[in-house]
PDB file of C-alpha atoms and ligand atoms in Angstrom:
ATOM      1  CA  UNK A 822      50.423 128.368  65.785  1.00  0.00           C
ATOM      2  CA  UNK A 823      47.822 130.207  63.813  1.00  0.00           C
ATOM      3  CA  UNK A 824      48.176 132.783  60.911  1.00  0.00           C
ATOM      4  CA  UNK A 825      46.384 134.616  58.033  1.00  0.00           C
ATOM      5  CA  UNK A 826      48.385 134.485  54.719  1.00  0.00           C
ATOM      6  CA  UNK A 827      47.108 138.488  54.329  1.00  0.00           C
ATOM      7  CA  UNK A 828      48.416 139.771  57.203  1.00  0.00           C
ATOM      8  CA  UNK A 829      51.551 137.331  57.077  1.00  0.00           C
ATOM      9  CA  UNK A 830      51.530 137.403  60.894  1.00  0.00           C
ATOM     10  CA  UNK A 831      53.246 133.743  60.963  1.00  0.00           C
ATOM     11  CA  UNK A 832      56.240 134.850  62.784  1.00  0.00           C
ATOM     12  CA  UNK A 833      58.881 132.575  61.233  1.00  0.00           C
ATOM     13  CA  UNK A 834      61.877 133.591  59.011  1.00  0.00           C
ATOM     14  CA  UNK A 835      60.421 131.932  56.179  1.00  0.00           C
ATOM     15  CA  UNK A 836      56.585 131.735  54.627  1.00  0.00           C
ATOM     16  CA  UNK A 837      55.611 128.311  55.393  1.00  0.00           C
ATOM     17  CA  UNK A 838      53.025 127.976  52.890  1.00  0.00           C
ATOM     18  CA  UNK A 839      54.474 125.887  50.140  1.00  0.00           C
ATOM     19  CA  UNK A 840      56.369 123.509  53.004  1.00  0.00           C
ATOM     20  CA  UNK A 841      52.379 123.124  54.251  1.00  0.00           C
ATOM     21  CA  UNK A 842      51.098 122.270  50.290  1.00  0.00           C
ATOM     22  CA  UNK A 843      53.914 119.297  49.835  1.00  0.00           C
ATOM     23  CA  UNK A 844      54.822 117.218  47.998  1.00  0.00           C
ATOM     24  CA  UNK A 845      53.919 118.955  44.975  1.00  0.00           C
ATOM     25  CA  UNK A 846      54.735 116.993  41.705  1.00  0.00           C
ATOM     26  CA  UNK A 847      56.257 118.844  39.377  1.00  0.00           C
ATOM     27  CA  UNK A 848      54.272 119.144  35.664  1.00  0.00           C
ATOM     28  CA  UNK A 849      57.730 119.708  33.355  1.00  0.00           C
ATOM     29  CA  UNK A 850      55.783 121.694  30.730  1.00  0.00           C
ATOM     30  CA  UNK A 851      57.021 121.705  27.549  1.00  0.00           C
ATOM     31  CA  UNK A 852      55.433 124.251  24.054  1.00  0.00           C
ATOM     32  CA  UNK A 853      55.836 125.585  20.968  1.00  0.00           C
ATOM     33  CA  UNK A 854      55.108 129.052  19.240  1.00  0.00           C
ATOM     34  CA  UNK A 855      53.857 129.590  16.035  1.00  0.00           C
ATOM     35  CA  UNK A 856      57.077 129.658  14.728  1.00  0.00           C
ATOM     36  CA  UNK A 857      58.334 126.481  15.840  1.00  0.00           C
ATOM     37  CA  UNK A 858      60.468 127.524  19.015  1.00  0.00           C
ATOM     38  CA  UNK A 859      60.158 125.420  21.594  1.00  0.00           C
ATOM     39  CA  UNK A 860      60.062 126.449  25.480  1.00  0.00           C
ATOM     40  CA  UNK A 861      60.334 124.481  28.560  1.00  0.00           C
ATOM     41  CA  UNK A 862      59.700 124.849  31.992  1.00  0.00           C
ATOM     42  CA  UNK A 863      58.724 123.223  35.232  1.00  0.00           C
ATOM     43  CA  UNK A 864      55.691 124.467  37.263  1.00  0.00           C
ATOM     44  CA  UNK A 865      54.711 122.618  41.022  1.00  0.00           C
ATOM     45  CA  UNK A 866      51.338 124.116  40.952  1.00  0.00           C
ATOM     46  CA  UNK A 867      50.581 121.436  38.966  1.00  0.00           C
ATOM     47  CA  UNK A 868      48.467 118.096  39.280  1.00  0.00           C
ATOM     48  CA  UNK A 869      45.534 115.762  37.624  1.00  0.00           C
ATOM     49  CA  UNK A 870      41.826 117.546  37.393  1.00  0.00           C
ATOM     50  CA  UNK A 871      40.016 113.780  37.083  1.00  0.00           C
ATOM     51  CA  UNK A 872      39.696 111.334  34.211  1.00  0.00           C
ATOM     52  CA  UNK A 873      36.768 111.557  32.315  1.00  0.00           C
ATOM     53  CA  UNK A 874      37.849 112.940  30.382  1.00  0.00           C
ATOM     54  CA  UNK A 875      41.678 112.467  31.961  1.00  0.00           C
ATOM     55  CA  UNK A 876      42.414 116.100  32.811  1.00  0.00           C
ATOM     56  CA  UNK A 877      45.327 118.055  33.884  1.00  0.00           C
ATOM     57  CA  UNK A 878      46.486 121.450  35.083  1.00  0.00           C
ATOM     58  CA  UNK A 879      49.088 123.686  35.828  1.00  0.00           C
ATOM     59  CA  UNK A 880      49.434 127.676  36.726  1.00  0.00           C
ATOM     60  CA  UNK A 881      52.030 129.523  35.249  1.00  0.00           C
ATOM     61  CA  UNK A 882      51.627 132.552  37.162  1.00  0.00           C
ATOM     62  CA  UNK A 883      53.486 135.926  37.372  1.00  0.00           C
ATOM     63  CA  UNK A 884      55.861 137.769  34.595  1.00  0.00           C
ATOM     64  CA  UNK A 885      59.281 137.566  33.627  1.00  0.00           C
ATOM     65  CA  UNK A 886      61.843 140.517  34.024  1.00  0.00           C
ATOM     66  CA  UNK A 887      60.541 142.017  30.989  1.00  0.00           C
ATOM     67  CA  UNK A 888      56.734 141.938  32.296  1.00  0.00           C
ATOM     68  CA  UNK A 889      55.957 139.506  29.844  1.00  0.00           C
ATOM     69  CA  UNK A 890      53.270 136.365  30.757  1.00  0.00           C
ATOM     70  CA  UNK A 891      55.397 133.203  31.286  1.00  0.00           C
ATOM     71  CA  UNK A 892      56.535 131.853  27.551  1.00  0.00           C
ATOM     72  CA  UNK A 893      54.722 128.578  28.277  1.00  0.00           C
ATOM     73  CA  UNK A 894      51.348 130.647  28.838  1.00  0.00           C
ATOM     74  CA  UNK A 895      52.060 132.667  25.440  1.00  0.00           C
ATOM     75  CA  UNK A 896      52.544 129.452  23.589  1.00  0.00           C
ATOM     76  CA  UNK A 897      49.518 127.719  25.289  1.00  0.00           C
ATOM     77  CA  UNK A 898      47.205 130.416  24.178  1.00  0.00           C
ATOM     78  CA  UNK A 899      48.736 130.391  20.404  1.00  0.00           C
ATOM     79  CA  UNK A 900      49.286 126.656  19.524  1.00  0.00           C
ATOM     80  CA  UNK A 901      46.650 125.174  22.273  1.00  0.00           C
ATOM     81  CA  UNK A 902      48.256 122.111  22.797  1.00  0.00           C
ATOM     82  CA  UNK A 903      51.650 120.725  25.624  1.00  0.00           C
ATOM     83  CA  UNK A 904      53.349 118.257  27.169  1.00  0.00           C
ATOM     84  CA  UNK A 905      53.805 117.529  30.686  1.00  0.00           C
ATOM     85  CA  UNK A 906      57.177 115.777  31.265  1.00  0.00           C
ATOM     86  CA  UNK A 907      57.563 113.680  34.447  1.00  0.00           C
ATOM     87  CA  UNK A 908      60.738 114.979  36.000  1.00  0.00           C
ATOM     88  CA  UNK A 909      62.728 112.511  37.399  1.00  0.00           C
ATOM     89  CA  UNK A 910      65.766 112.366  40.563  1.00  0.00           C
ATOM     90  CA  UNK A 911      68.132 111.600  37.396  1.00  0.00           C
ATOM     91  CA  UNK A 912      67.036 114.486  35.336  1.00  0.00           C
ATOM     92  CA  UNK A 913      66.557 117.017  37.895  1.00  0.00           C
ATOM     93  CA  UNK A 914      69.735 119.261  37.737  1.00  0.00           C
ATOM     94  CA  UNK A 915      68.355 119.850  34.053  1.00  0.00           C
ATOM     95  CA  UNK A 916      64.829 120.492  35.172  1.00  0.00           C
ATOM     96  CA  UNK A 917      66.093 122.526  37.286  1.00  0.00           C
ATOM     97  CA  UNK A 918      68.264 124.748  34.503  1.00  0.00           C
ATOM     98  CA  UNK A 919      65.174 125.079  32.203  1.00  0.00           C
ATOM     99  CA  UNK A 920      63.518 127.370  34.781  1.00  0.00           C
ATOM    100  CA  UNK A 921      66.027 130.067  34.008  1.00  0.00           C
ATOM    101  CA  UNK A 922      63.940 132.717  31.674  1.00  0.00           C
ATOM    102  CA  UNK A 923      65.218 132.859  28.844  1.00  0.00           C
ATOM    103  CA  UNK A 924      64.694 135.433  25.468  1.00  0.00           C
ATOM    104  CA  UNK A 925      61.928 135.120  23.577  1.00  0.00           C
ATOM    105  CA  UNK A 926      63.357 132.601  20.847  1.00  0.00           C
ATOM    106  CA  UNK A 927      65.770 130.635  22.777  1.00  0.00           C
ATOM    107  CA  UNK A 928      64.606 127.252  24.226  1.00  0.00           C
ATOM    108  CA  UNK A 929      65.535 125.936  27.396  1.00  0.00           C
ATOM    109  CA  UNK A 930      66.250 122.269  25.603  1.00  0.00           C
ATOM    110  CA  UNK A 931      69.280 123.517  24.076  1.00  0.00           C
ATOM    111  CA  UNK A 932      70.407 124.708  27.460  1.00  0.00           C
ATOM    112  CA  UNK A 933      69.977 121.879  29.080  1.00  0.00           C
ATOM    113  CA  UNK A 934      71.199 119.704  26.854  1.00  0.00           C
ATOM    114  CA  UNK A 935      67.750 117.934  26.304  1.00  0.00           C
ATOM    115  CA  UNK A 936      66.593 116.188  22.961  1.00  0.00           C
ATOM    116  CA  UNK A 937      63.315 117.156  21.621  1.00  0.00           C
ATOM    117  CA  UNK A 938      61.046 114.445  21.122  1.00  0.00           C
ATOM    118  CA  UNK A 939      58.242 114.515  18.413  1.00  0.00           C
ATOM    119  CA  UNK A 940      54.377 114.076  19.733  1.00  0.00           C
ATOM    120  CA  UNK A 941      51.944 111.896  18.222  1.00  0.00           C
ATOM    121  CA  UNK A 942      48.979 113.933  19.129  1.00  0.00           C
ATOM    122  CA  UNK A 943      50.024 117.426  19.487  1.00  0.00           C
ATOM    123  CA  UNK A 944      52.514 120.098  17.782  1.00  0.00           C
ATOM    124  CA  UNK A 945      54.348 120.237  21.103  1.00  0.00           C
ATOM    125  CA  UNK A 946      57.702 118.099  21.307  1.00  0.00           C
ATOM    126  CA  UNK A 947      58.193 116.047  24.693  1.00  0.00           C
ATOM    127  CA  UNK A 948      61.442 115.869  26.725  1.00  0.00           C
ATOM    128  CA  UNK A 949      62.980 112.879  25.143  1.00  0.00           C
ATOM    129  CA  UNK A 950      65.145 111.775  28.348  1.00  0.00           C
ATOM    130  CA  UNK A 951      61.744 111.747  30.622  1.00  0.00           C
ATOM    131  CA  UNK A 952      60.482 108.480  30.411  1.00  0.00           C
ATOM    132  CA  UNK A 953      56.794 109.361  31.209  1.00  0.00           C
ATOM    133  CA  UNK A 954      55.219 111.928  28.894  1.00  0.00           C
ATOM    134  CA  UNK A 955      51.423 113.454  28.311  1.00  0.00           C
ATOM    135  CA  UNK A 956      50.511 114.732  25.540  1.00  0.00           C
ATOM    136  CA  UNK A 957      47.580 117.254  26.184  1.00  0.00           C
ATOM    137  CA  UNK A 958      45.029 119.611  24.282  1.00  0.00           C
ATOM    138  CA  UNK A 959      44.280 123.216  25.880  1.00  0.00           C
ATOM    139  CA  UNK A 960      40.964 122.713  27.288  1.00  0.00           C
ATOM    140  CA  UNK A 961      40.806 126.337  29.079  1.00  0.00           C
ATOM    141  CA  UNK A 962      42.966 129.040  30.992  1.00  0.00           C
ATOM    142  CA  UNK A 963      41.541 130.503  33.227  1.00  0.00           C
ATOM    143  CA  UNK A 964      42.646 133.861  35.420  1.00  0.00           C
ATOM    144  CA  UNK A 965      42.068 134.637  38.990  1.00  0.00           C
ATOM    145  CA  UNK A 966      42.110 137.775  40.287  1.00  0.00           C
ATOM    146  CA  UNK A 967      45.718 138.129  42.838  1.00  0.00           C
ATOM    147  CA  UNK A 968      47.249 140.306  45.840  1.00  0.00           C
ATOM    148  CA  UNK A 969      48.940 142.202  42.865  1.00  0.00           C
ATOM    149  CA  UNK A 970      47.919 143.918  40.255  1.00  0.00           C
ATOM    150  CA  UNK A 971      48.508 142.911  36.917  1.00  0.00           C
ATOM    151  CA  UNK A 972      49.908 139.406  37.997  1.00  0.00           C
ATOM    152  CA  UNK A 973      46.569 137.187  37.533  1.00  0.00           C
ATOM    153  CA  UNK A 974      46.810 133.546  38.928  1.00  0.00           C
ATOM    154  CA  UNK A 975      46.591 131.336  35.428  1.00  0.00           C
ATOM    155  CA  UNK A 976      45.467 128.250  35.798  1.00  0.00           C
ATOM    156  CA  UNK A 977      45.938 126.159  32.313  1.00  0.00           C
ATOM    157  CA  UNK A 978      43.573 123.279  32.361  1.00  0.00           C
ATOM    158  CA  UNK A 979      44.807 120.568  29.454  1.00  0.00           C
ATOM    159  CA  UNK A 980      42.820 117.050  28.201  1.00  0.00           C
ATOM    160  CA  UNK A 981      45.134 114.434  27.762  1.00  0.00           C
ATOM    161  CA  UNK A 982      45.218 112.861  24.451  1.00  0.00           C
ATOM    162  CA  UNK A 983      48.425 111.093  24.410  1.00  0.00           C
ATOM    163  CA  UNK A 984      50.470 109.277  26.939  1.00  0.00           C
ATOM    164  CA  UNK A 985      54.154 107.898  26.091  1.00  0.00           C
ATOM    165  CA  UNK A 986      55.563 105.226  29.361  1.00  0.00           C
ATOM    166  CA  UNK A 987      58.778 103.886  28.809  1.00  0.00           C
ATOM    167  CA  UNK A 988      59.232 100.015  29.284  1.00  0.00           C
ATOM    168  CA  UNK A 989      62.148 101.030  31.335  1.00  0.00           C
ATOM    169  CA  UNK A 990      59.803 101.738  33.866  1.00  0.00           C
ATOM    170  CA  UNK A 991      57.372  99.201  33.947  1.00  0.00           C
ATOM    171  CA  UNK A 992      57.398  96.213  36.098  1.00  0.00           C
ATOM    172  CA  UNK A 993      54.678  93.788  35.674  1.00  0.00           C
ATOM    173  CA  UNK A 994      52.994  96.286  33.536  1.00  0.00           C
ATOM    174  CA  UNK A 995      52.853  98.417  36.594  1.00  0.00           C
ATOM    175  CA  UNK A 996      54.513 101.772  36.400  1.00  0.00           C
ATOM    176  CA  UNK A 997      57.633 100.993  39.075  1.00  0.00           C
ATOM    177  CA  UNK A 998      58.825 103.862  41.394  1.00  0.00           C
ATOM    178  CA  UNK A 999      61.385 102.249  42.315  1.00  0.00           C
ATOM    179  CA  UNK A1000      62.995 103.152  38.139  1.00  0.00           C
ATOM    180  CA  UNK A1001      60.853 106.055  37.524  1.00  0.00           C
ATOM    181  CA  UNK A1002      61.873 107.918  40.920  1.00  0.00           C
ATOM    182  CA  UNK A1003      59.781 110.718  40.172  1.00  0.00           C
ATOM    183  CA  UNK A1004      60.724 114.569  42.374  1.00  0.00           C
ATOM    184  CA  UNK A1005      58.743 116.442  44.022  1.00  0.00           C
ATOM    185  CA  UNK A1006      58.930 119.883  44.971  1.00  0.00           C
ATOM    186  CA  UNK A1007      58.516 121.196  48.937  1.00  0.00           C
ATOM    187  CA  UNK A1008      58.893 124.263  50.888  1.00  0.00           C
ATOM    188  CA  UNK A1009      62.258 126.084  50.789  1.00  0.00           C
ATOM    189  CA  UNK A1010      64.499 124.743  49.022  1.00  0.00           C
ATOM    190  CA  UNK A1011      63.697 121.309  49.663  1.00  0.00           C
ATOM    191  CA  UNK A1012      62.519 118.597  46.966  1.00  0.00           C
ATOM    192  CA  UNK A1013      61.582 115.089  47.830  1.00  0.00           C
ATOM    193  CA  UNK A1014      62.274 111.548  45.927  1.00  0.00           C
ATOM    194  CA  UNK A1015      59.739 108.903  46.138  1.00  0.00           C
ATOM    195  CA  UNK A1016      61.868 106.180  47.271  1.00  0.00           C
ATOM    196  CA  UNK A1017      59.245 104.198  49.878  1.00  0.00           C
ATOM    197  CA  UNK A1018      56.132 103.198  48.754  1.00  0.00           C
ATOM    198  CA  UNK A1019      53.318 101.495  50.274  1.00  0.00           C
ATOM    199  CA  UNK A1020      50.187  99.646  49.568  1.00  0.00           C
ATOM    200  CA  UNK A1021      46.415 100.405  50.673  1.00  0.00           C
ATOM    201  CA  UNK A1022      42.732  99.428  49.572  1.00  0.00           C
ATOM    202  CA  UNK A1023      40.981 102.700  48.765  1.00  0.00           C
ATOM    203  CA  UNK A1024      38.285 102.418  50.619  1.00  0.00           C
ATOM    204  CA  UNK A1025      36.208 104.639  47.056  1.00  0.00           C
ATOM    205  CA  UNK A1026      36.954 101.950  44.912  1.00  0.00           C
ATOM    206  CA  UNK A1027      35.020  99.216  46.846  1.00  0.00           C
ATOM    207  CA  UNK A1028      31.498 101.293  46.045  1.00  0.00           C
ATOM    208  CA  UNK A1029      32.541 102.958  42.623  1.00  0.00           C
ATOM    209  CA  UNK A1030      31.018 101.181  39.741  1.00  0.00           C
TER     210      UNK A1030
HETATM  211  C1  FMN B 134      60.632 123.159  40.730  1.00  0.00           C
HETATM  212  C2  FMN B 134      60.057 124.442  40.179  1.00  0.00           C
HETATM  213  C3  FMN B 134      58.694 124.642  40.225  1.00  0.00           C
HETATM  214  C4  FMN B 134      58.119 125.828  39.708  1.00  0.00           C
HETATM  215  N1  FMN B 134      56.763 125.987  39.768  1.00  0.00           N
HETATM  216  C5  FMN B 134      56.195 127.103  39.254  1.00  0.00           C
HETATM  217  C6  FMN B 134      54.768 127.267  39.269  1.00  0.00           C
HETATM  218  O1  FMN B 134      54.010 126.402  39.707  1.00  0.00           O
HETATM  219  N2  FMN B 134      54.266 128.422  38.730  1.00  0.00           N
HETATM  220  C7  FMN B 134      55.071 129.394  38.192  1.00  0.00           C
HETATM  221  O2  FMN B 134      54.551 130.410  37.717  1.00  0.00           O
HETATM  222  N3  FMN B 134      56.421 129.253  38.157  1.00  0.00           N
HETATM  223  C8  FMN B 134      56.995 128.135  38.652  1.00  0.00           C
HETATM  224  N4  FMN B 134      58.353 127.966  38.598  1.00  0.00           N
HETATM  225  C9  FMN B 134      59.159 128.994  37.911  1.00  0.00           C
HETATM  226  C10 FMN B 134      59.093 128.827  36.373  1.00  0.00           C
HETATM  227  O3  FMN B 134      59.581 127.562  35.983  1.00  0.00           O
HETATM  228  C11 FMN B 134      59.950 129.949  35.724  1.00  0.00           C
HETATM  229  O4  FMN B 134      59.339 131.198  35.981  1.00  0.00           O
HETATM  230  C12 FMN B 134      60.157 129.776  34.246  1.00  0.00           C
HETATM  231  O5  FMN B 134      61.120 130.715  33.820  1.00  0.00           O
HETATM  232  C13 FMN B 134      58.915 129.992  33.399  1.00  0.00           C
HETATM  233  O6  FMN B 134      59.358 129.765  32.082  1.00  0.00           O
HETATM  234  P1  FMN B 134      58.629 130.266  30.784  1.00  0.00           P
HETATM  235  O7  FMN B 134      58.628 131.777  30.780  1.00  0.00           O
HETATM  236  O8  FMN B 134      59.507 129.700  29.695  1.00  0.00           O
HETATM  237  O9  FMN B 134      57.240 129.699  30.781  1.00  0.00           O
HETATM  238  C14 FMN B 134      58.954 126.826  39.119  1.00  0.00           C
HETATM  239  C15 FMN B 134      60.351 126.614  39.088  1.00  0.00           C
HETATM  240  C16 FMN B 134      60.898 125.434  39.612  1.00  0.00           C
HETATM  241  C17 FMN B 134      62.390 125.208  39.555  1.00  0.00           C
END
């Protein structure tokens, strides 16, 4: 089959786009205001830039009910600094809770029961429970222009400056996926475990300095 997302001629009962752009990991975003109220939220458009410097982004896009931007965006663009949170198969029922919008004020770690934890590097706290965290400095936002008006595509690009790993999921100083069993968001309402994992020379490394 063959169709153009404009016209949305695909002639199924669902848009297949996001099931086509999977598995998307899943950057657990976590703020602060300039008042000190935390906000958390989980975005899929979300993945590494490149490492030099090690560079990350994620695009929280549209407006909540209120036509606000997304909290995480306000906060972004006050404090310039988050965390991403890896979201993990144990901790995904309350990843899943802290995308419910909530009022300005209220953080999504209360309501799902998470415990703040402090950053080294930036104001942000980190999701104490996730045992992979990255601390990151707001490099640049930037806003493309979408189907509808007045909802720009953000895309947040962040440097990291911090990175927390548990030792309860190292093996062999390798990060293990067999502990860390990381999620990953598909189409519908599907997400996906990394459970199988396999091993392969990259054939870029053999000519990379
Ligand atoms: C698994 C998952 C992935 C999501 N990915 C995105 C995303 O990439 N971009 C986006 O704008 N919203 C995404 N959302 C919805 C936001 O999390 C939701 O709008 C949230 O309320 C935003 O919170 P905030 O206003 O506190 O920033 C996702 C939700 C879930 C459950």
């Amino acid at each position: 089959m063959f169709y153009q997302p404009s016209r949305k001629d695909h002639g199924l009962p669902h848009d297949p786009l996001s099931a086509c752009i999977a598995p998307r990991p899943i950057g657990w975003i976590s703020t602060i205001d300039n008042n000190g109220v935390s906000n958390l939220a989980p975005f899929s458009f979300f993945n590494g830039v490149g490492y030099n410097p090690p560079t990350v982004m994620f695009c929280p896009n549209g407006r909540d009910v209120n036509g606000d931007f997304s909290h995480t965006l306000v906060n972004v663009e006050q404090v310039h600094d988050f965390v991403v949170n890896i979201a993990t198969y144990d901790l995904r029922e309350a990843m899943n809770l802290t995308s419910r919008q909530l009022p300005p004020g209220a953080s999504e770690f209360a309501l799902a029961g998470l415990t703040e934890a402090p950053s080294r590097c930036v104001r942000a706290p980190g999701v104490a429970q996730s045992p992979i965290r990255l601390e990151c400095r707001h490099l640049q936002t930037v806003h493309l222009p979408s189907t509808i008006p007045g909802y720009p595509l953000n895309i947040v690009f962040g440097e990291v400056v911090g990175v927390h790993i548990s030792e309860s999921v190292l093996t062999d100083g390798k990060v293990d996926y067999g502990k860390l069993r990381p999620i990953a968001r598909l189409g519908y309402r599907q997400f996906a475990v990394i459970d199988a994992v396999f091993e392969m020379q990259s054939e870029t490394f053999k000519y990379r300095p």
